[in-house]
Coordinates of C-alpha atoms in Angstrom, one line a residue:
Chain A
M1 CA 0.0 0.0 0.0
G2 CA 2.6 2.6 -1.1
K3 CA 0.0 5.2 -2.3
K4 CA -1.0 8.0 0.0
L5 CA -4.7 8.5 0.6
A6 CA -6.1 12.0 0.8
V7 CA -9.6 13.2 1.8
V8 CA -10.4 16.5 0.0
A9 CA -13.3 18.6 1.3
L10 CA -14.8 20.9 -1.4
G11 CA -16.3 24.1 0.1
G12 CA -19.6 25.6 -0.9
N13 CA -17.9 28.1 -3.2
A14 CA -16.1 25.3 -5.1
L15 CA -19.5 24.3 -6.5
L16 CA -21.7 27.4 -6.3
R17 CA -20.7 31.0 -5.4
G18 CA -22.8 33.3 -3.3
D19 CA -23.0 35.8 -6.1
Q20 CA -24.5 33.3 -8.6
A21 CA -28.1 32.4 -9.4
G22 CA -27.6 28.7 -8.8
T23 CA -28.3 27.4 -12.3
I24 CA -27.0 24.0 -13.2
D25 CA -24.7 25.5 -15.8
E26 CA -23.0 27.6 -13.2
Q27 CA -22.7 24.7 -10.8
E28 CA -21.2 22.4 -13.5
E29 CA -18.7 25.0 -14.6
N30 CA -17.5 25.8 -11.0
T31 CA -17.3 22.1 -10.3
A32 CA -15.2 21.3 -13.4
L33 CA -12.8 24.2 -12.6
T34 CA -12.4 22.9 -9.0
L35 CA -11.9 19.3 -10.1
E36 CA -9.2 20.4 -12.6
N37 CA -7.0 21.2 -9.6
L38 CA -7.4 17.7 -8.1
V39 CA -5.6 16.2 -11.2
F40 CA -2.4 17.4 -9.6
L41 CA -3.0 15.1 -6.6
I42 CA -3.9 12.2 -8.9
N43 CA -0.7 12.7 -10.9
E44 CA 1.2 12.8 -7.6
G45 CA -0.1 9.3 -7.0
Y46 CA -2.8 9.9 -4.3
D47 CA -5.9 7.8 -3.8
L48 CA -8.7 10.2 -3.3
I49 CA -11.9 10.6 -1.3
I50 CA -13.9 13.7 -2.1
T51 CA -16.4 15.3 0.3
H52 CA -18.4 18.4 -0.4
G53 CA -20.6 21.1 1.2
N54 CA -24.3 21.5 0.2
G55 CA -25.2 24.9 1.7
P56 CA -26.7 26.7 -1.3
Q57 CA -28.2 23.5 -2.8
V58 CA -29.9 22.2 0.4
G59 CA -31.1 25.8 1.0
N60 CA -32.8 25.7 -2.4
I61 CA -34.2 22.2 -1.7
L62 CA -35.7 23.5 1.6
M63 CA -37.2 26.5 -0.1
R64 CA -38.7 24.3 -2.8
N65 CA -40.2 22.1 -0.2
D66 CA -41.8 25.2 1.4
A67 CA -43.1 26.5 -2.0
G68 CA -44.3 23.0 -3.0
E69 CA -46.4 22.8 0.1
Q70 CA -47.8 26.3 -0.3
M71 CA -48.6 26.0 -4.0
Y72 CA -49.5 22.4 -4.5
N73 CA -49.9 21.0 -0.9
I74 CA -47.1 18.5 -1.4
A75 CA -45.9 17.1 1.9
Q76 CA -42.6 18.6 3.0
M77 CA -39.7 16.3 3.6
P78 CA -37.7 16.4 6.8
V79 CA -34.1 17.7 6.9
D80 CA -32.5 14.3 6.7
I81 CA -34.3 13.5 3.4
C82 CA -33.4 17.0 2.0
V83 CA -29.7 16.4 2.9
A84 CA -29.9 12.9 1.2
D85 CA -31.5 14.5 -1.9
S86 CA -28.6 17.0 -2.1
Q87 CA -26.1 14.2 -1.7
G88 CA -27.7 12.5 -4.7
G89 CA -27.9 15.5 -6.9
I90 CA -24.5 17.1 -6.1
G91 CA -22.7 13.7 -5.9
Y92 CA -23.9 12.8 -9.3
M93 CA -22.8 16.2 -10.7
I94 CA -19.4 15.9 -9.2
E95 CA -19.0 12.3 -10.4
R96 CA -20.0 13.2 -14.0
M97 CA -17.8 16.3 -14.1
F98 CA -14.9 14.4 -12.6
R99 CA -15.3 11.7 -15.3
N100 CA -15.0 14.4 -17.9
V101 CA -12.0 16.1 -16.3
L102 CA -10.2 12.7 -16.2
N103 CA -11.2 12.0 -19.8
K104 CA -9.7 15.4 -20.8
H105 CA -6.4 14.5 -19.1
G106 CA -6.4 10.9 -20.5
I107 CA -6.5 9.5 -16.9
R108 CA -8.2 6.1 -16.6
K109 CA -9.8 6.1 -13.2
N110 CA -13.3 5.3 -12.0
V111 CA -15.5 7.6 -9.9
I112 CA -18.2 6.4 -7.5
C113 CA -20.6 8.2 -5.2
I114 CA -21.9 6.7 -1.9
V115 CA -25.0 8.1 -0.1
T116 CA -23.6 8.5 3.4
Q117 CA -25.3 8.4 6.8
I118 CA -23.3 9.9 9.7
V119 CA -24.1 9.1 13.3
V120 CA -24.5 11.7 16.0
D121 CA -25.2 11.3 19.7
K122 CA -28.8 12.0 20.6
N123 CA -27.5 13.5 23.9
D124 CA -25.2 15.9 22.1
A125 CA -25.6 19.3 23.7
A126 CA -26.4 20.8 20.3
F127 CA -29.9 19.2 20.5
S128 CA -30.9 21.4 23.4
D129 CA -29.4 24.5 21.8
P130 CA -30.1 24.5 18.0
Q131 CA -27.9 27.2 16.3
K132 CA -27.6 26.3 12.6
R133 CA -29.9 28.5 10.4
I134 CA -31.5 26.8 7.5
G135 CA -34.1 27.4 4.8
K136 CA -35.9 30.7 4.0
I137 CA -36.5 33.8 6.1
Y138 CA -40.0 34.0 7.5
T139 CA -42.1 36.8 8.9
K140 CA -42.9 36.7 12.6
E141 CA -46.4 35.5 11.9
E142 CA -45.2 32.8 9.6
A143 CA -42.6 31.7 12.0
E144 CA -45.1 31.5 14.9
H145 CA -47.5 29.4 12.7
L146 CA -44.8 27.0 11.6
S147 CA -43.6 26.7 15.2
A148 CA -47.1 25.8 16.3
T149 CA -47.9 23.4 13.4
K150 CA -44.5 21.7 12.7
G151 CA -42.6 22.3 16.0
W152 CA -39.8 24.1 14.2
I153 CA -37.6 26.4 16.3
F154 CA -36.8 29.9 15.0
R155 CA -34.3 32.7 15.7
E156 CA -34.6 36.3 14.7
E157 CA -32.2 37.4 11.9
V158 CA -29.6 40.0 12.9
K159 CA -29.5 41.6 9.5
A160 CA -31.1 44.9 8.6
D161 CA -34.2 43.5 7.0
G162 CA -34.9 41.1 9.9
G163 CA -37.2 38.2 9.8
F164 CA -37.0 34.7 11.4
R165 CA -35.1 31.6 10.3
R166 CA -35.5 28.0 11.3
V167 CA -32.6 26.7 13.4
V168 CA -31.6 23.1 13.8
P169 CA -28.9 21.4 15.9
S170 CA -25.4 20.9 14.5
P171 CA -24.2 17.9 16.6
V172 CA -20.7 16.5 16.4
P173 CA -20.3 13.5 14.1
I174 CA -19.2 10.3 16.0
D175 CA -19.3 7.5 13.4
I176 CA -19.7 7.1 9.6
M177 CA -21.6 4.3 7.9
N178 CA -19.8 2.4 5.2
C179 CA -16.4 4.0 5.9
S180 CA -14.6 0.7 5.4
N181 CA -16.3 0.3 2.0
I182 CA -15.4 3.9 1.2
R183 CA -11.8 3.2 2.1
D184 CA -11.6 -0.1 0.2
L185 CA -13.1 1.5 -2.9
A186 CA -10.6 4.4 -2.7
R187 CA -7.7 1.9 -2.1
K188 CA -8.7 0.0 -5.3
G189 CA -8.2 3.2 -7.2
N190 CA -11.8 4.5 -7.4
I191 CA -12.2 8.2 -6.7
V192 CA -14.9 8.1 -4.0
I193 CA -17.5 10.9 -3.3
A194 CA -18.9 10.5 0.2
A195 CA -20.2 12.3 3.3
G196 CA -21.8 15.1 1.1
G197 CA -23.2 18.0 3.0
G198 CA -21.7 16.7 6.3
G199 CA -23.6 13.4 5.8
V200 CA -27.2 12.5 6.5
P201 CA -27.5 12.9 10.2
V202 CA -28.8 9.9 12.1
Y203 CA -28.6 8.5 15.7
I204 CA -28.8 5.0 17.1
D205 CA -31.7 4.6 19.6
E206 CA -31.9 2.2 22.6
K207 CA -33.2 -0.6 20.4
K208 CA -30.1 -0.1 18.1
D209 CA -32.4 1.2 15.4
V210 CA -31.1 4.0 13.1
R211 CA -33.3 7.1 13.5
P212 CA -33.2 10.3 11.5
A213 CA -31.9 13.4 13.3
E214 CA -33.5 16.8 12.3
A215 CA -30.0 18.4 12.3
V216 CA -27.1 19.2 10.0
I217 CA -23.5 18.2 10.6
D218 CA -20.6 20.6 9.9
K219 CA -19.1 19.5 6.6
D220 CA -15.5 19.9 7.7
L221 CA -15.9 18.0 11.0
A222 CA -17.6 15.2 9.1
S223 CA -14.9 15.1 6.4
S224 CA -12.1 15.1 9.1
L225 CA -13.8 12.1 10.8
L226 CA -14.0 10.3 7.4
A227 CA -10.3 11.0 6.8
S228 CA -9.5 9.5 10.2
L229 CA -11.8 6.5 9.9
T230 CA -10.5 5.7 6.4
G231 CA -6.9 5.9 7.6
A232 CA -6.1 8.8 5.2
D233 CA -2.6 10.3 5.3
E234 CA -3.6 13.9 4.4
F235 CA -6.7 16.0 4.8
Y236 CA -7.4 19.0 2.5
I237 CA -10.0 21.7 3.0
L238 CA -10.5 23.7 -0.2
T239 CA -12.1 27.0 0.6
D240 CA -12.3 30.7 -0.6
V241 CA -9.1 31.9 1.1
P242 CA -5.6 30.8 0.1
Y243 CA -4.1 30.6 3.6
I244 CA -4.8 30.6 7.3
Y245 CA -4.3 34.1 8.7
I246 CA -3.6 35.6 12.1
N247 CA -5.2 39.0 12.8
Y248 CA -7.3 38.4 9.6
K249 CA -8.2 41.6 7.8
K250 CA -6.4 43.7 10.4
P251 CA -3.3 46.0 9.7
D252 CA -1.0 43.4 11.3
Q253 CA -2.6 40.4 9.3
E254 CA -0.1 37.6 9.0
I255 CA -0.1 34.5 6.7
K256 CA 0.6 31.2 8.4
E257 CA 2.0 28.9 5.9
F258 CA 3.2 26.2 8.3
L259 CA 1.6 25.6 11.6
S260 CA 2.1 23.1 14.4
Y261 CA -0.8 21.5 16.2
T262 CA 0.1 23.4 19.3
D263 CA 0.2 26.8 17.7
A264 CA -2.9 26.3 15.7
M265 CA -4.7 25.2 18.9
K266 CA -3.4 28.3 20.7
Y267 CA -4.7 30.6 18.0
L268 CA -8.0 28.8 18.0
N269 CA -8.3 29.2 21.7
E270 CA -7.4 32.9 21.4
G271 CA -10.4 33.4 19.1
Q272 CA -8.2 34.2 16.0
F273 CA -10.6 32.2 13.7
A274 CA -14.2 33.2 12.9
K275 CA -16.9 31.1 14.4
G276 CA -18.9 29.1 11.9
S277 CA -16.3 29.8 9.2
M278 CA -12.5 29.3 9.8
A279 CA -12.8 28.0 13.4
P280 CA -14.6 24.7 12.5
K281 CA -12.1 24.2 9.7
I282 CA -9.1 24.6 12.0
E283 CA -10.9 22.3 14.5
A284 CA -11.5 19.7 11.8
C285 CA -7.8 19.9 10.8
L286 CA -6.6 19.5 14.4
N287 CA -9.0 16.6 15.1
F288 CA -7.5 14.8 12.1
L289 CA -4.0 15.2 13.4
K290 CA -4.9 14.3 17.0
R291 CA -6.4 11.0 15.7
G292 CA -3.1 10.2 13.9
G293 CA -3.4 12.0 10.5
K294 CA -0.1 13.2 9.0
M295 CA -1.0 16.7 7.6
S296 CA -4.0 19.0 7.2
V297 CA -4.0 21.6 4.5
I298 CA -6.3 24.6 4.1
T299 CA -6.2 26.5 0.8
E300 CA -8.0 27.6 -2.3
A301 CA -8.7 24.8 -4.9
F302 CA -6.8 26.6 -7.7
K303 CA -3.7 27.0 -5.4
L304 CA -3.5 23.2 -4.8
A305 CA -1.1 22.4 -7.6
D306 CA 1.4 25.1 -6.4
K307 CA 3.0 23.6 -3.4
K308 CA 4.3 27.0 -2.3
Y309 CA 0.7 28.1 -1.5
G310 CA -1.7 27.0 1.1
S311 CA -1.4 26.5 4.9
K312 CA -0.2 23.2 6.2
I313 CA -0.7 22.0 9.8
T314 CA 1.2 19.1 11.2
M315 CA 2.0 17.8 14.6
E316 CA 5.7 18.6 14.4
Y317 CA 6.1 22.0 12.8
E318 CA 7.3 24.7 15.1
D319 CA 6.0 28.2 14.7
Chain B
M1 CA -19.0 -18.3 -4.7
G2 CA -21.8 -20.7 -3.7
K3 CA -24.3 -18.0 -3.0
K4 CA -26.9 -16.9 -5.4
L5 CA -27.2 -13.3 -6.4
A6 CA -30.6 -11.7 -6.8
V7 CA -31.6 -8.3 -8.1
V8 CA -34.9 -7.2 -6.6
A9 CA -36.7 -4.2 -8.2
L10 CA -39.1 -2.5 -5.8
G11 CA -42.1 -0.9 -7.6
G12 CA -43.5 2.5 -6.8
N13 CA -46.2 1.1 -4.6
A14 CA -43.6 -0.7 -2.5
L15 CA -42.6 2.8 -1.2
L16 CA -45.6 5.0 -1.7
R17 CA -49.1 4.1 -2.8
G18 CA -51.1 6.3 -5.2
D19 CA -53.8 6.8 -2.5
Q20 CA -51.4 8.2 0.0
A21 CA -50.4 11.9 0.6
G22 CA -46.7 11.1 0.3
T23 CA -45.5 12.0 3.9
I24 CA -42.2 10.6 5.0
D25 CA -44.0 8.6 7.7
E26 CA -46.1 6.8 5.0
Q27 CA -43.0 6.2 2.9
E28 CA -41.0 4.8 5.8
E29 CA -43.8 2.5 6.9
N30 CA -44.4 1.1 3.4
T31 CA -40.7 0.7 2.9
A32 CA -40.2 -1.3 6.1
L33 CA -43.2 -3.6 5.3
T34 CA -41.8 -4.3 1.8
L35 CA -38.2 -4.9 3.1
E36 CA -39.6 -7.4 5.8
N37 CA -40.3 -9.7 2.9
L38 CA -36.7 -9.6 1.6
V39 CA -35.6 -11.2 4.9
F40 CA -36.8 -14.5 3.3
L41 CA -34.3 -14.1 0.5
I42 CA -31.5 -13.3 2.9
N43 CA -32.3 -16.3 5.1
E44 CA -32.3 -18.4 1.9
G45 CA -28.7 -17.3 1.5
Y46 CA -29.0 -14.8 -1.4
D47 CA -26.7 -11.9 -2.0
L48 CA -28.9 -8.9 -2.8
I49 CA -29.0 -5.9 -5.0
I50 CA -32.0 -3.6 -4.5
T51 CA -33.4 -1.3 -7.2
H52 CA -36.4 1.0 -6.8
G53 CA -38.8 3.2 -8.7
N54 CA -39.1 6.9 -8.0
G55 CA -42.4 7.9 -9.8
P56 CA -44.2 9.7 -6.9
Q57 CA -41.0 11.1 -5.4
V58 CA -39.5 12.6 -8.5
G59 CA -42.9 13.8 -9.5
N60 CA -43.0 15.8 -6.2
I61 CA -39.4 17.0 -6.7
L62 CA -40.4 18.3 -10.2
M63 CA -43.5 20.0 -8.8
R64 CA -41.4 21.6 -6.0
N65 CA -38.9 22.9 -8.6
D66 CA -41.8 24.5 -10.4
A67 CA -43.2 26.0 -7.2
G68 CA -39.7 27.2 -6.1
E69 CA -39.2 29.0 -9.3
Q70 CA -42.6 30.6 -9.2
M71 CA -42.6 31.7 -5.6
Y72 CA -38.9 32.4 -4.9
N73 CA -37.3 32.6 -8.4
I74 CA -35.0 29.6 -7.6
A75 CA -33.5 28.1 -10.7
Q76 CA -35.1 24.8 -11.7
M77 CA -32.9 21.8 -11.9
P78 CA -32.9 19.6 -15.1
V79 CA -34.4 16.1 -15.0
D80 CA -31.1 14.3 -14.5
I81 CA -30.4 16.3 -11.3
C82 CA -34.0 15.7 -10.1
V83 CA -33.6 11.9 -10.6
A84 CA -30.2 12.0 -8.8
D85 CA -31.9 13.9 -5.9
S86 CA -34.5 11.2 -5.7
Q87 CA -31.8 8.5 -5.7
G88 CA -30.2 10.2 -2.7
G89 CA -33.4 10.6 -0.7
I90 CA -35.1 7.3 -1.5
G91 CA -31.8 5.3 -1.3
Y92 CA -31.0 6.7 2.1
M93 CA -34.5 5.9 3.3
I94 CA -34.3 2.3 2.0
E95 CA -30.8 1.9 3.5
R96 CA -31.9 3.2 6.9
M97 CA -35.1 1.1 7.0
F98 CA -33.3 -2.0 5.8
R99 CA -30.7 -1.6 8.6
N100 CA -33.6 -1.5 11.1
V101 CA -35.4 -4.6 9.6
L102 CA -32.0 -6.5 9.8
N103 CA -31.6 -5.3 13.4
K104 CA -35.1 -6.6 14.3
H105 CA -34.3 -10.0 12.8
G106 CA -30.8 -10.1 14.4
I107 CA -29.1 -10.3 10.9
R108 CA -25.7 -8.8 10.7
K109 CA -25.4 -7.4 7.2
N110 CA -24.3 -4.0 5.9
V111 CA -26.3 -1.9 3.5
I112 CA -24.9 0.6 1.0
C113 CA -26.4 3.0 -1.6
I114 CA -24.7 3.9 -4.8
V115 CA -25.8 6.9 -6.9
T116 CA -26.0 5.4 -10.3
Q117 CA -25.6 6.9 -13.8
I118 CA -27.1 4.8 -16.6
V119 CA -25.9 5.2 -20.2
V120 CA -28.4 5.6 -23.1
D121 CA -27.7 6.0 -26.8
K122 CA -28.2 9.6 -28.0
N123 CA -29.5 8.2 -31.2
D124 CA -32.2 6.1 -29.5
A125 CA -35.5 6.6 -31.4
A126 CA -37.1 7.7 -28.1
F127 CA -35.3 11.1 -28.3
S128 CA -37.3 12.0 -31.4
D129 CA -40.6 10.8 -29.9
P130 CA -40.8 11.7 -26.2
Q131 CA -43.6 9.8 -24.6
K132 CA -43.0 9.7 -20.8
R133 CA -45.2 12.1 -18.9
I134 CA -43.5 13.9 -16.0
G135 CA -44.2 16.7 -13.5
K136 CA -47.4 18.7 -13.1
I137 CA -50.4 19.3 -15.3
Y138 CA -50.3 22.7 -16.9
T139 CA -52.9 24.8 -18.7
K140 CA -52.6 25.4 -22.4
E141 CA -51.2 28.9 -21.8
E142 CA -48.7 27.7 -19.3
A143 CA -47.5 24.9 -21.5
E144 CA -47.1 27.3 -24.5
H145 CA -45.1 29.6 -22.3
L146 CA -42.8 26.9 -20.9
S147 CA -42.4 25.4 -24.4
A148 CA -41.2 28.8 -25.6
T149 CA -39.0 29.6 -22.6
K150 CA -37.5 26.3 -21.7
G151 CA -38.0 24.2 -24.9
W152 CA -40.1 21.6 -23.0
I153 CA -42.3 19.4 -25.1
F154 CA -46.0 18.9 -24.0
R155 CA -48.8 16.5 -24.7
E156 CA -52.4 16.9 -23.9
E157 CA -53.8 14.8 -21.1
V158 CA -56.5 12.3 -22.1
K159 CA -58.3 12.5 -18.8
A160 CA -61.6 14.3 -18.2
D161 CA -60.1 17.5 -16.7
G162 CA -57.5 17.8 -19.5
G163 CA -54.5 20.0 -19.4
F164 CA -51.0 19.5 -20.7
R165 CA -48.0 17.5 -19.3
R166 CA -44.4 17.7 -20.2
V167 CA -43.1 14.6 -22.0
V168 CA -39.5 13.4 -22.0
P169 CA -37.9 10.5 -23.9
S170 CA -37.6 7.1 -22.3
P171 CA -34.6 5.6 -24.1
V172 CA -33.3 2.0 -23.6
P173 CA -30.5 1.6 -21.0
I174 CA -27.3 0.3 -22.7
D175 CA -24.7 0.4 -19.9
I176 CA -24.5 1.0 -16.2
M177 CA -21.6 2.9 -14.4
N178 CA -20.0 1.2 -11.4
C179 CA -21.7 -2.2 -12.1
S180 CA -18.6 -4.1 -11.2
N181 CA -18.3 -2.2 -7.9
I182 CA -22.0 -2.9 -7.3
R183 CA -21.4 -6.6 -8.0
D184 CA -18.3 -6.8 -5.8
L185 CA -20.0 -5.0 -2.9
A186 CA -23.0 -7.4 -3.1
R187 CA -20.7 -10.4 -3.4
K188 CA -18.9 -9.3 -0.2
G189 CA -22.2 -9.5 1.6
N190 CA -23.4 -5.9 1.4
I191 CA -27.0 -5.3 0.5
V192 CA -26.5 -2.8 -2.4
I193 CA -29.1 -0.2 -3.3
A194 CA -28.4 1.0 -6.9
A195 CA -30.0 2.2 -10.2
G196 CA -32.8 4.0 -8.4
G197 CA -35.6 5.5 -10.5
G198 CA -34.1 3.7 -13.6
G199 CA -30.8 5.5 -13.0
V200 CA -29.6 9.0 -13.8
P201 CA -29.8 9.1 -17.6
V202 CA -26.6 10.1 -19.4
Y203 CA -25.0 9.6 -22.8
I204 CA -21.4 9.5 -24.1
D205 CA -20.7 12.2 -26.6
E206 CA -18.2 12.1 -29.5
K207 CA -15.4 13.4 -27.2
K208 CA -16.2 10.5 -24.8
D209 CA -17.5 13.1 -22.3
V210 CA -20.5 12.0 -20.1
R211 CA -23.4 14.3 -20.9
P212 CA -26.8 14.5 -19.1
A213 CA -29.9 13.3 -21.0
E214 CA -33.2 15.1 -20.4
A215 CA -35.0 11.7 -20.1
V216 CA -36.1 9.0 -17.8
I217 CA -35.3 5.3 -18.1
D218 CA -37.8 2.6 -17.3
K219 CA -37.0 1.2 -13.9
D220 CA -37.6 -2.4 -14.8
L221 CA -35.5 -2.3 -18.0
A222 CA -32.6 -0.6 -16.0
S223 CA -32.9 -3.2 -13.2
S224 CA -32.9 -6.1 -15.7
L225 CA -29.7 -4.7 -17.3
L226 CA -28.1 -4.3 -13.8
A227 CA -29.0 -7.9 -13.1
S228 CA -27.3 -9.1 -16.3
L229 CA -24.2 -6.9 -15.9
T230 CA -23.7 -8.0 -12.3
G231 CA -24.1 -11.7 -13.2
A232 CA -27.2 -12.1 -11.1
D233 CA -28.8 -15.6 -11.0
E234 CA -32.4 -14.3 -10.4
F235 CA -34.3 -11.2 -11.1
Y236 CA -37.4 -10.2 -9.1
I237 CA -39.9 -7.5 -9.9
L238 CA -42.1 -6.7 -6.9
T239 CA -45.3 -4.9 -8.0
D240 CA -48.9 -4.6 -7.0
V241 CA -50.3 -7.8 -8.6
P242 CA -49.4 -11.3 -7.3
Y243 CA -49.1 -13.0 -10.7
I244 CA -48.8 -12.5 -14.4
Y245 CA -52.2 -12.9 -15.9
I246 CA -53.5 -13.8 -19.4
N247 CA -56.8 -12.1 -20.4
Y248 CA -56.3 -9.8 -17.4
K249 CA -59.6 -8.6 -15.8
K250 CA -61.6 -10.5 -18.4
P251 CA -64.0 -13.4 -17.7
D252 CA -61.5 -15.9 -18.9
Q253 CA -58.6 -14.4 -16.9
E254 CA -55.9 -17.0 -16.2
I255 CA -53.0 -17.0 -13.7
K256 CA -49.7 -17.9 -15.2
E257 CA -47.5 -19.3 -12.4
F258 CA -44.8 -20.8 -14.6
L259 CA -44.0 -19.4 -18.0
S260 CA -41.3 -20.3 -20.5
Y261 CA -39.4 -17.6 -22.4
T262 CA -41.1 -18.6 -25.6
D263 CA -44.6 -18.4 -24.2
A264 CA -44.1 -15.2 -22.4
M265 CA -42.7 -13.7 -25.6
K266 CA -45.8 -15.0 -27.5
Y267 CA -48.2 -13.4 -25.0
L268 CA -46.2 -10.1 -25.1
N269 CA -46.4 -10.0 -28.9
E270 CA -50.1 -10.8 -28.7
G271 CA -50.6 -7.6 -26.7
Q272 CA -51.7 -9.5 -23.5
F273 CA -49.7 -7.1 -21.3
A274 CA -50.6 -3.4 -20.7
K275 CA -48.2 -0.9 -22.3
G276 CA -46.2 1.1 -19.8
S277 CA -47.2 -1.3 -17.0
M278 CA -46.9 -5.1 -17.3
A279 CA -45.5 -5.1 -20.8
P280 CA -42.1 -3.4 -19.9
K281 CA -41.9 -5.7 -16.8
I282 CA -42.3 -8.8 -19.0
E283 CA -39.8 -7.3 -21.5
A284 CA -37.3 -6.7 -18.6
C285 CA -37.8 -10.3 -17.4
L286 CA -37.2 -11.7 -20.9
N287 CA -34.2 -9.5 -21.6
F288 CA -32.6 -10.9 -18.4
L289 CA -33.2 -14.5 -19.5
K290 CA -32.0 -13.8 -23.0
R291 CA -28.7 -12.4 -21.6
G292 CA -28.1 -15.6 -19.6
G293 CA -30.1 -15.1 -16.4
K294 CA -31.7 -18.2 -14.8
M295 CA -35.1 -17.0 -13.5
S296 CA -37.3 -13.9 -13.6
V297 CA -40.1 -13.5 -11.0
I298 CA -43.0 -11.1 -10.9
T299 CA -45.0 -10.9 -7.7
E300 CA -46.2 -8.8 -4.8
A301 CA -43.6 -8.1 -2.1
F302 CA -45.6 -9.8 0.6
K303 CA -46.0 -13.0 -1.4
L304 CA -42.3 -13.4 -1.8
A305 CA -41.8 -15.7 1.2
D306 CA -44.5 -18.1 0.0
K307 CA -42.9 -20.0 -2.8
K308 CA -46.3 -21.1 -4.0
Y309 CA -47.1 -17.6 -5.1
G310 CA -45.8 -15.4 -7.9
S311 CA -45.1 -16.0 -11.5
K312 CA -41.7 -17.4 -12.6
I313 CA -40.3 -17.2 -16.1
T314 CA -37.4 -19.3 -17.2
M315 CA -35.9 -20.4 -20.5
E316 CA -37.0 -24.1 -20.0
Y317 CA -40.5 -24.1 -18.6
E318 CA -43.2 -25.4 -21.1
D319 CA -46.6 -23.8 -20.9

């Protein structure tokens, strides 16, 4: 087993940017551009597992569920089904575009997408303090009605135009179904797409039945766990900044190209990284190293092929 | 490799009946009841690949796409993405419910769902004569507008309340991506869910790129091809009638419990089987035998465990 295994997490922007309308043409073009950069890792001899976000896509699926109920009285699907839908649609799109990128480069490799359930703990503190905002912005009256009829929990938006958004828990992933199959498929040379959108969140009840969780799991934490459970050597988070920064967007901003576990943890604890954005990415990187991973990388997709770019965190680097 | 491999196609009714509202509770209950019957095949020692329809579910996804565009101006997804979405949502649901059925029976087997692209021929005659009705019923004015803006093709409904429905081609499946992985996973003892909704329809262009087809593939023809390509011994279609009938619903109706290939083909050519319903199922069964399969079975899910029930077609039976 001489080949290195890498898990590469594609951020939301890698598939659909916030300034785009969300058409399939835009998504396909972004995806192909992102995947072009992974050819570098394939040529370097890596086996690959790809994970991806689903923020804009599952947001649209939730909005369509709302609209379908209002216009046509079609039963809304719960969050777990919406996440699973997004794994199917996005996973298929990535698989198809990846096949075409490989074809363009004359690389003979197969691509396969696994619908992935990820297990959380029903007693995770997140379930009593839901924080993750999903779906559309409602008026106060709509939110009160939905709260009464569906039991949804809402929080007021802080932005100028206000309104209310549904919040769901974002529990910590503790196990991933089919991770040994995902590893075996990757080790046989398949590029495996898995754990999309942080995985379909489920928990195991007292009868050992698998039950759906009305929750969403952070994509980077889920990807990091998948990297550990598949015995990956390296874990890449592709996002919309080229580096990890200290004093980000301040006059004394500093690029951190090489970080040790200890220093990254220190900066994390100092609050150097934005909550819900860079902080969970750093946490995901550190978790991977703590569980035995060799290197975590945070960078932009199109900087991947240039080894000078991107921030690398390992156990041994000294700041 | 002493174990027999069976491909079992679950009909639309196995997951959601036409008289139901389509809530997730209904779908989960139907699915669990259907899967209970497959325990018989597992106890008989079969390796299993499960395929499924997606008619009601993808119908709802298409309607939600329409509503989302009208209410919130969210870009509609093309048919291939909608089918892939349905593979994710339904596949996850079947996987989760199957895990619980296995848990109830104390059976230790893993379940895995593969998002599946199925290749059609761009020159298939179906592309110049789209016949498969999908999505909502529109007024004449709406249909004309959508035809002009999106290039959709419509046909008038024959039912009393009329209206127009979009039609898409239903080409013949010619190849299935990842079928060797699907076979290997099943042969290692995983229950594999694949080729949902007839598969995500794609074609290979002159550059050998994989391109999406705005089409839907018949679920039974796709399942039959998967059975052949994975080297399955037996192919089961679970539907809403317990047998194949001759002179169906006529005074001289006759149950056909055992049918030879020759006789089934004769009845098919005589027009004994309803177009778009039993006829493609018989065709799928015969294709499987012609390509070397040992036995095709058509029956209701809950009759599966009783070997006296159901219609079996083989090469050698004589009528």
